[in-house]
CSV table of C-alpha atoms in Angstrom, one decimal:
chain,number,residue,atom,x,y,z
A,1,MET,CA,-21.8,-8.1,7.5
A,2,ASN,CA,-22.8,-4.6,6.2
A,3,ALA,CA,-25.4,-2.5,7.8
A,4,ALA,CA,-26.7,1.0,7.0
A,5,VAL,CA,-26.5,3.4,10.0
A,6,THR,CA,-29.9,5.1,9.8
A,7,ALA,CA,-30.9,8.5,11.1
A,8,GLY,CA,-33.5,8.9,13.9
A,9,GLU,CA,-34.7,11.7,16.0
A,10,LYS,CA,-33.0,15.1,16.4
A,11,ALA,CA,-30.7,16.0,19.2
A,12,ASP,CA,-28.8,19.0,20.4
A,13,THR,CA,-25.0,18.5,20.4
A,14,THR,CA,-22.4,20.3,22.5
A,15,ASN,CA,-21.8,22.9,19.8
A,16,GLY,CA,-25.4,24.0,19.9
A,17,LYS,CA,-26.3,22.6,16.5
A,18,VAL,CA,-29.1,20.3,15.8
A,19,GLU,CA,-28.0,17.0,14.2
A,20,SER,CA,-29.5,13.7,13.4
A,21,VAL,CA,-29.0,10.8,15.8
A,22,LEU,CA,-27.6,7.7,14.0
A,23,GLY,CA,-28.3,4.3,15.2
A,24,CYS,CA,-27.6,0.7,14.2
A,25,GLU,CA,-28.0,-2.6,16.0
A,26,LYS,CA,-27.2,-5.9,14.4
A,27,ALA,CA,-26.8,-9.5,15.6
A,28,PHE,CA,-24.3,-11.9,14.1
A,29,LYS,CA,-23.2,-15.4,14.7
A,30,LEU,CA,-19.7,-16.9,14.8
A,31,THR,CA,-19.5,-20.6,13.9
A,32,SER,CA,-17.2,-22.9,15.9
A,33,GLU,CA,-14.8,-23.0,12.9
A,34,GLN,CA,-14.7,-19.2,12.7
A,35,PHE,CA,-14.2,-18.8,16.4
A,36,ARG,CA,-11.3,-21.3,16.4
A,37,SER,CA,-9.7,-19.5,13.5
A,38,MET,CA,-9.5,-16.4,15.7
A,39,ARG,CA,-7.8,-18.2,18.6
A,40,GLY,CA,-4.9,-20.1,17.0
A,41,GLY,CA,-2.4,-20.2,14.2
A,42,SER,CA,0.3,-17.8,13.2
A,43,GLU,CA,0.0,-14.0,12.6
A,44,HIS,CA,-0.8,-14.5,8.9
A,45,SER,CA,-3.1,-17.5,9.3
A,46,ARG,CA,-5.1,-16.3,12.3
A,47,SER,CA,-8.4,-14.6,11.5
A,48,HIS,CA,-9.4,-11.2,13.0
A,49,LEU,CA,-12.9,-9.9,13.5
A,50,LEU,CA,-12.8,-6.3,12.4
A,51,VAL,CA,-15.4,-3.6,12.8
A,52,SER,CA,-15.2,-0.4,10.7
A,53,CYS,CA,-17.3,2.3,9.3
A,54,MET,CA,-17.3,4.3,6.1
A,55,LEU,CA,-19.0,7.5,5.1
A,56,LEU,CA,-21.1,7.0,2.0
A,57,GLY,CA,-20.0,9.4,-0.7
A,58,ASP,CA,-16.8,10.3,1.1
A,59,PRO,CA,-14.8,12.8,-0.9
A,60,THR,CA,-11.7,11.0,0.2
A,61,PRO,CA,-12.2,7.4,-1.0
A,62,TYR,CA,-10.9,4.1,0.4
A,63,ARG,CA,-10.7,5.2,4.1
A,64,ILE,CA,-12.3,4.3,7.4
A,65,HIS,CA,-14.6,7.1,8.7
A,66,TRP,CA,-16.6,7.1,11.9
A,67,PRO,CA,-19.5,9.4,12.6
A,68,LEU,CA,-19.3,12.2,15.1
A,69,HIS,CA,-19.9,11.3,18.7
A,70,SER,CA,-19.6,7.6,17.9
A,71,GLN,CA,-20.4,5.1,20.6
A,72,LEU,CA,-19.7,1.5,19.8
A,73,ARG,CA,-20.7,-1.5,21.9
A,74,ILE,CA,-19.8,-5.1,21.2
A,75,ASN,CA,-22.0,-7.4,23.3
A,76,ARG,CA,-22.9,-4.4,25.4
A,77,ILE,CA,-19.2,-3.7,26.1
A,78,PRO,CA,-18.3,-0.1,25.2
A,79,TYR,CA,-15.4,0.3,22.7
A,80,ARG,CA,-13.6,3.6,22.0
A,81,VAL,CA,-13.4,4.0,18.2
A,82,TYR,CA,-11.1,7.0,17.8
A,83,GLY,CA,-8.8,9.3,19.7
A,84,ARG,CA,-9.8,12.6,18.0
A,85,ASN,CA,-12.3,15.0,19.4
A,86,PRO,CA,-15.7,13.3,19.0
A,87,SER,CA,-17.2,16.6,17.7
A,88,THR,CA,-14.4,17.3,15.1
A,89,LYS,CA,-15.0,16.1,11.6
A,90,LEU,CA,-12.3,14.1,9.9
A,91,GLY,CA,-10.1,16.2,7.5
A,92,ALA,CA,-9.2,15.3,4.0
A,93,ASN,CA,-5.9,13.8,5.1
A,94,GLY,CA,-7.3,12.2,8.2
A,95,ARG,CA,-7.9,8.5,8.7
A,96,ASP,CA,-9.8,6.6,11.3
A,97,ASP,CA,-9.0,3.0,12.2
A,98,SER,CA,-10.7,-0.4,12.1
A,99,PHE,CA,-10.7,-2.4,15.3
A,100,SER,CA,-10.2,-6.0,16.1
A,101,VAL,CA,-13.0,-7.0,18.5
A,102,GLY,CA,-12.7,-10.7,18.5
A,103,ARG,CA,-11.7,-10.9,22.1
A,104,HIS,CA,-15.1,-9.4,23.1
A,105,CYS,CA,-17.0,-12.0,21.0
A,106,GLY,CA,-17.8,-15.6,21.6
A,107,GLU,CA,-19.0,-18.6,19.7
A,108,GLY,CA,-22.6,-18.3,18.6
A,109,ARG,CA,-24.8,-15.1,18.8
A,110,ASN,CA,-23.2,-11.7,19.3
A,111,THR,CA,-24.4,-8.1,18.9
A,112,VAL,CA,-22.9,-4.9,17.7
A,113,ILE,CA,-24.4,-1.4,18.4
A,114,LEU,CA,-23.3,1.9,16.9
A,115,GLN,CA,-24.7,5.2,17.8
A,116,GLY,CA,-23.6,8.7,16.8
A,117,VAL,CA,-24.8,12.3,16.2
A,118,ASP,CA,-24.3,13.1,12.6
A,119,SER,CA,-26.5,14.0,9.6
A,120,ARG,CA,-24.4,12.1,7.0
A,121,PRO,CA,-25.0,8.5,5.9
A,122,PHE,CA,-22.6,5.8,7.1
A,123,LEU,CA,-22.1,2.1,6.5
A,124,LEU,CA,-21.1,-0.2,9.4
A,125,ILE,CA,-18.9,-3.1,8.3
A,126,LEU,CA,-18.1,-6.2,10.3
A,127,SER,CA,-15.7,-8.6,8.6
A,128,LEU,CA,-13.6,-11.7,9.3
A,129,VAL,CA,-10.2,-11.1,7.8
A,130,ARG,CA,-6.7,-12.5,7.6
A,131,LYS,CA,-3.5,-10.5,7.5
A,132,ARG,CA,-1.9,-10.6,4.1
A,133,THR,CA,1.7,-11.1,3.5
A,134,LEU,CA,3.7,-8.6,1.5
A,135,SER,CA,3.8,-10.9,-1.4
A,136,GLU,CA,0.0,-11.1,-1.4
A,137,VAL,CA,-0.3,-7.3,-1.1
A,138,MET,CA,2.0,-6.8,-4.1
A,139,GLN,CA,-0.1,-9.2,-6.2
A,140,LEU,CA,-3.0,-6.7,-5.8
A,141,MET,CA,-1.0,-4.0,-7.7
A,142,ALA,CA,-1.7,-3.1,-11.3
A,143,PRO,CA,0.1,-5.3,-13.8
A,144,LYS,CA,3.5,-4.1,-14.8
A,145,GLU,CA,3.8,-2.3,-18.2
A,146,THR,CA,5.8,-3.7,-21.1
A,147,ILE,CA,8.8,-1.6,-22.0
A,148,GLU,CA,7.0,-0.5,-25.2
A,149,GLU,CA,3.9,0.7,-23.2
A,150,ALA,CA,6.2,2.5,-20.7
A,151,HIS,CA,8.1,4.2,-23.6
A,152,ALA,CA,4.8,5.4,-25.2
A,153,ARG,CA,3.6,6.8,-21.9
A,154,ILE,CA,6.9,8.7,-21.4
A,155,CYS,CA,6.7,10.1,-25.0
A,156,LYS,CA,3.1,11.3,-24.3
A,157,ALA,CA,4.0,12.8,-21.0
A,158,VAL,CA,7.2,14.7,-22.1
A,159,GLY,CA,6.0,16.2,-25.3
A,160,ASN,CA,3.1,14.3,-27.0
A,161,PHE,CA,5.7,13.0,-29.4
A,162,THR,CA,3.9,10.5,-31.8
A,163,ASP,CA,4.4,8.9,-35.1
A,164,ASP,CA,1.8,8.9,-37.9
A,165,ALA,CA,0.7,5.9,-39.8
A,166,ASN,CA,3.7,6.3,-42.2
A,167,GLY,CA,6.2,6.5,-39.4
A,168,ASN,CA,6.8,10.2,-39.8
A,169,GLU,CA,7.2,12.4,-36.8
A,170,SER,CA,4.2,14.7,-35.8
A,171,ASP,CA,4.6,18.3,-36.9
A,172,ASP,CA,3.5,20.2,-33.9
A,173,GLU,CA,3.7,24.0,-33.9
A,174,ILE,CA,5.2,24.0,-30.4
A,175,GLU,CA,8.5,22.2,-30.0
A,176,THR,CA,8.8,20.5,-26.6
A,177,LEU,CA,12.3,20.4,-25.1
A,178,SER,CA,13.7,17.6,-22.9
A,179,THR,CA,12.6,17.3,-19.3
A,180,VAL,CA,14.6,16.2,-16.2
A,181,ILE,CA,13.3,13.5,-14.0
A,182,SER,CA,14.5,13.0,-10.4
A,183,LEU,CA,15.3,9.4,-9.4
A,184,LYS,CA,15.2,10.3,-5.7
A,185,CYS,CA,12.4,9.0,-3.5
A,186,PRO,CA,10.6,11.7,-1.5
A,187,LEU,CA,10.2,9.3,1.4
A,188,THR,CA,13.8,8.4,1.9
A,189,GLY,CA,15.6,11.3,0.2
A,190,MET,CA,17.8,8.9,-1.6
A,191,ARG,CA,17.9,7.5,-5.1
A,192,VAL,CA,15.6,4.5,-5.7
A,193,LYS,CA,17.7,1.4,-5.6
A,194,SER,CA,18.0,-0.8,-8.7
A,195,LEU,CA,16.6,-4.3,-8.8
A,196,ALA,CA,20.1,-5.4,-10.0
A,197,SER,CA,21.8,-4.2,-6.8
A,198,GLN,CA,22.9,-7.1,-4.6
A,199,ASN,CA,22.1,-5.0,-1.6
A,200,SER,CA,18.5,-4.7,-2.6
A,201,LEU,CA,17.9,-8.2,-3.9
A,202,ARG,CA,16.0,-9.3,-0.7
A,203,TYR,CA,13.2,-11.7,-1.3
A,204,GLU,CA,10.5,-13.0,1.0
A,205,GLN,CA,11.3,-16.1,2.9
A,206,SER,CA,10.4,-17.6,6.3
A,207,TYR,CA,11.5,-20.6,8.1
A,208,VAL,CA,9.6,-22.8,10.5
A,209,LEU,CA,12.0,-23.8,13.3
A,210,LYS,CA,11.6,-25.8,16.5
A,211,ARG,CA,12.9,-24.2,19.6
A,212,SER,CA,15.7,-26.8,19.7
A,213,GLU,CA,16.9,-25.6,16.3
A,214,VAL,CA,17.3,-22.0,17.2
A,215,ASP,CA,20.8,-22.3,18.7
A,216,SER,CA,22.1,-23.9,15.5
A,217,VAL,CA,21.3,-20.8,13.4
A,218,ASP,CA,24.4,-19.0,12.3
A,219,PRO,CA,24.5,-16.2,13.4
A,220,PRO,CA,22.3,-16.9,16.5
A,221,TYR,CA,19.2,-14.8,16.9
A,222,GLN,CA,17.0,-14.4,19.9
A,223,PRO,CA,13.8,-16.5,19.8
A,224,PHE,CA,10.5,-14.8,19.4
A,225,ILE,CA,7.0,-15.7,18.3
A,226,GLY,CA,5.7,-14.3,15.0
A,227,LEU,CA,7.1,-13.0,11.8
A,228,MET,CA,9.6,-10.2,11.3
A,229,SER,CA,8.9,-7.7,8.6
A,230,ILE,CA,9.4,-9.5,5.3
A,231,PRO,CA,11.8,-7.7,2.9
A,232,TYR,CA,11.3,-7.4,-0.8
A,233,PRO,CA,13.1,-5.6,-3.7
A,234,HIS,CA,13.4,-1.9,-3.9
A,235,ARG,CA,11.7,-0.9,-7.1
A,236,PRO,CA,10.4,2.4,-8.6
A,237,ALA,CA,6.7,2.8,-8.4
A,238,ARG,CA,3.9,5.2,-9.4
A,239,PHE,CA,0.1,5.5,-9.4
A,240,VAL,CA,-1.4,5.0,-12.8
A,241,ASP,CA,-4.1,7.6,-12.1
A,242,VAL,CA,-1.5,10.3,-11.2
A,243,SER,CA,0.0,12.4,-13.9
A,244,GLY,CA,3.7,13.1,-14.0
A,245,LEU,CA,6.9,11.1,-14.3
A,246,ARG,CA,8.3,11.1,-10.8
A,247,VAL,CA,8.5,7.8,-8.9
A,248,PHE,CA,9.0,6.6,-5.4
A,249,ASP,CA,10.6,3.6,-3.7
A,250,LEU,CA,8.1,0.8,-3.5
A,251,ASP,CA,9.8,-0.6,-0.3
A,252,ALA,CA,9.6,2.7,1.5
A,253,PHE,CA,6.0,3.4,0.3
A,254,LEU,CA,4.6,0.1,1.4
A,255,GLY,CA,6.3,0.5,4.8
A,256,MET,CA,4.6,3.9,5.2
A,257,VAL,CA,1.2,2.6,4.2
A,258,GLN,CA,1.5,-0.2,6.8
A,259,ARG,CA,1.8,2.6,9.4
A,260,THR,CA,-0.6,5.2,8.1
A,261,ALA,CA,-3.1,3.3,6.0
A,262,LYS,CA,-2.9,6.0,3.3
A,263,TRP,CA,-2.7,5.0,-0.3
A,264,GLN,CA,-1.6,8.5,-1.3
A,265,CYS,CA,0.9,9.6,-3.9
A,266,PRO,CA,3.9,11.1,-2.0
A,267,HIS,CA,4.5,13.6,-4.8
A,268,SER,CA,1.0,14.9,-5.6
A,269,MET,CA,-0.7,13.8,-2.3
A,270,LYS,CA,-3.6,12.4,-4.4
A,271,ASN,CA,-5.5,9.6,-2.8
A,272,SER,CA,-5.6,6.3,-4.7
A,273,CYS,CA,-5.7,2.6,-4.0
A,274,ILE,CA,-3.4,-0.4,-4.3
A,275,GLN,CA,-5.0,-1.6,-7.5
A,276,ARG,CA,-3.6,1.5,-9.2
A,277,LEU,CA,-0.1,1.2,-7.8
A,278,GLN,CA,2.4,0.0,-10.5
A,279,VAL,CA,6.1,-0.6,-11.0
A,280,ASP,CA,7.5,2.0,-13.4
A,281,ALA,CA,9.1,-0.2,-16.2
A,282,PHE,CA,10.9,2.7,-17.8
A,283,ILE,CA,12.6,4.1,-14.7
A,284,GLU,CA,13.3,0.5,-13.5
A,285,ARG,CA,15.3,-0.2,-16.6
A,286,VAL,CA,17.0,3.2,-16.5
A,287,LEU,CA,18.1,2.4,-12.9
A,288,PHE,CA,19.4,-0.9,-14.0
A,289,LEU,CA,21.6,0.8,-16.6
A,290,LEU,CA,22.8,3.4,-14.1
A,291,GLU,CA,23.8,0.7,-11.5
A,292,GLY,CA,27.2,1.6,-10.0
A,293,THR,CA,26.8,5.4,-10.7
A,294,ASP,CA,25.7,8.2,-8.4
A,295,CYS,CA,23.4,9.8,-11.0
A,296,SER,CA,20.2,11.0,-9.3
A,297,GLU,CA,18.6,12.8,-12.3
A,298,VAL,CA,18.0,11.9,-15.9
A,299,GLU,CA,17.1,14.0,-18.9
A,300,VAL,CA,14.3,12.6,-21.1
A,301,SER,CA,13.7,13.8,-24.7
A,302,PRO,CA,10.2,14.0,-26.3
A,303,GLU,CA,11.2,10.8,-28.3
A,304,GLY,CA,11.4,8.8,-25.1
A,305,LEU,CA,15.3,8.7,-25.1
A,306,TRP,CA,17.3,9.4,-21.9
A,307,ARG,CA,20.7,10.3,-20.6
A,308,PRO,CA,22.1,11.5,-17.2
A,309,ALA,CA,21.1,15.0,-16.5
A,310,GLY,CA,23.8,17.6,-17.4
A,311,SER,CA,25.6,15.1,-19.6
A,312,SER,CA,26.6,15.8,-23.2
A,313,ASP,CA,26.5,12.1,-24.0
A,314,PRO,CA,24.2,10.8,-26.7
A,315,PHE,CA,20.6,10.0,-25.7
A,316,ARG,CA,20.0,6.3,-25.1
A,317,ASP,CA,17.0,4.1,-25.9
A,318,VAL,CA,15.8,1.7,-23.1
A,319,ARG,CA,14.1,-0.5,-25.7
A,320,LYS,CA,17.5,-1.3,-27.4
A,321,GLU,CA,19.6,-1.7,-24.2
A,322,ALA,CA,19.6,-3.9,-21.2
A,323,ALA,CA,18.8,-7.0,-23.0
A,324,ASP,CA,20.0,-9.0,-20.0
A,325,PHE,CA,17.6,-7.2,-17.7
A,326,GLN,CA,15.8,-9.9,-15.7
A,327,PRO,CA,13.5,-8.7,-13.0
A,328,ALA,CA,12.9,-12.3,-11.9
A,329,ASP,CA,13.7,-14.0,-8.6
A,330,PRO,CA,17.4,-14.7,-8.1
A,331,PRO,CA,18.5,-18.3,-8.6
A,332,ALA,CA,19.5,-18.8,-5.0
A,333,VAL,CA,17.7,-17.6,-1.9
A,334,ARG,CA,19.9,-16.3,0.9
A,335,LYS,CA,18.8,-17.1,4.5
A,336,GLN,CA,17.5,-14.2,6.4
A,337,PRO,CA,16.5,-14.0,10.1
A,338,ASN,CA,12.8,-14.3,9.4
A,339,PHE,CA,11.6,-17.0,11.7
A,340,LEU,CA,8.2,-18.4,12.5
A,341,PHE,CA,8.3,-20.6,15.6
A,342,ASN,CA,6.8,-24.0,15.9
A,343,THR,CA,6.3,-24.6,19.6
A,344,ASP,CA,6.4,-28.4,19.1
């Protein structure tokens, strides 16, 4: 359910300014099936009733943003929507939260009321959602480039190196030299791990066990209800709408997003979204070829060739190497302590 938060009469706020009073009151119904879906099941199958608000025309896109002096009531029950000062506007890097209000609702008719003191237009959103697994989240990412597309992008970024229709190199007046690309992730301070590393080949898996089966697990793990964080491969990632060649660790980045709800490039701090997040095919293959070394920087020529930074070795072409590069799932899945309990 979406509802516009409309402006009403004027009111004096605590800072002495005159602002518009916003108000929205809506009724909604929960069917018996929807109500049951919020009460049972696992963490990833259970539904959650979320209430959130967005500023229309927000200069920082894709974020939750509540009005100033917000007062939210679910079935007349007050609900605190943020911890910041109610008279302080949200900064460019700030984020408000959505809230799960299912425990305040019942089957049948319910009401939601939002009031605030703000002159800006807002949209109140009430949605029934299910928590996505990491595999489902990663499926929302931009499709991975082919190695040819990635090579062309590198050539354009490094020196606008192109070939004409006859295969001759472009004759630019300004000659562009090679550039150095760091392979370190700004979030971890370490080199992004290669998909070929046995230590980083960790794939999503969960096991449904009965309580009587827990003691037979080797090694034994303490029983608990719910899913542990699901691991997945470390891979170099980038945002397609952010210029530059630097990458970051996909594992570390998605872990950060889970805590901060910020789809923000850790290099440029530009805000984006998951649909523009992409695995960097060029750096991924370079990391594969560098497996077993401690190289943390590579030199890339305008022709899209590369070599370890500071090395006098000949430049290498990723399109002609790593023919055995297979970013597919491993043939065997190793057991991990990711358990979802069945209480039967």
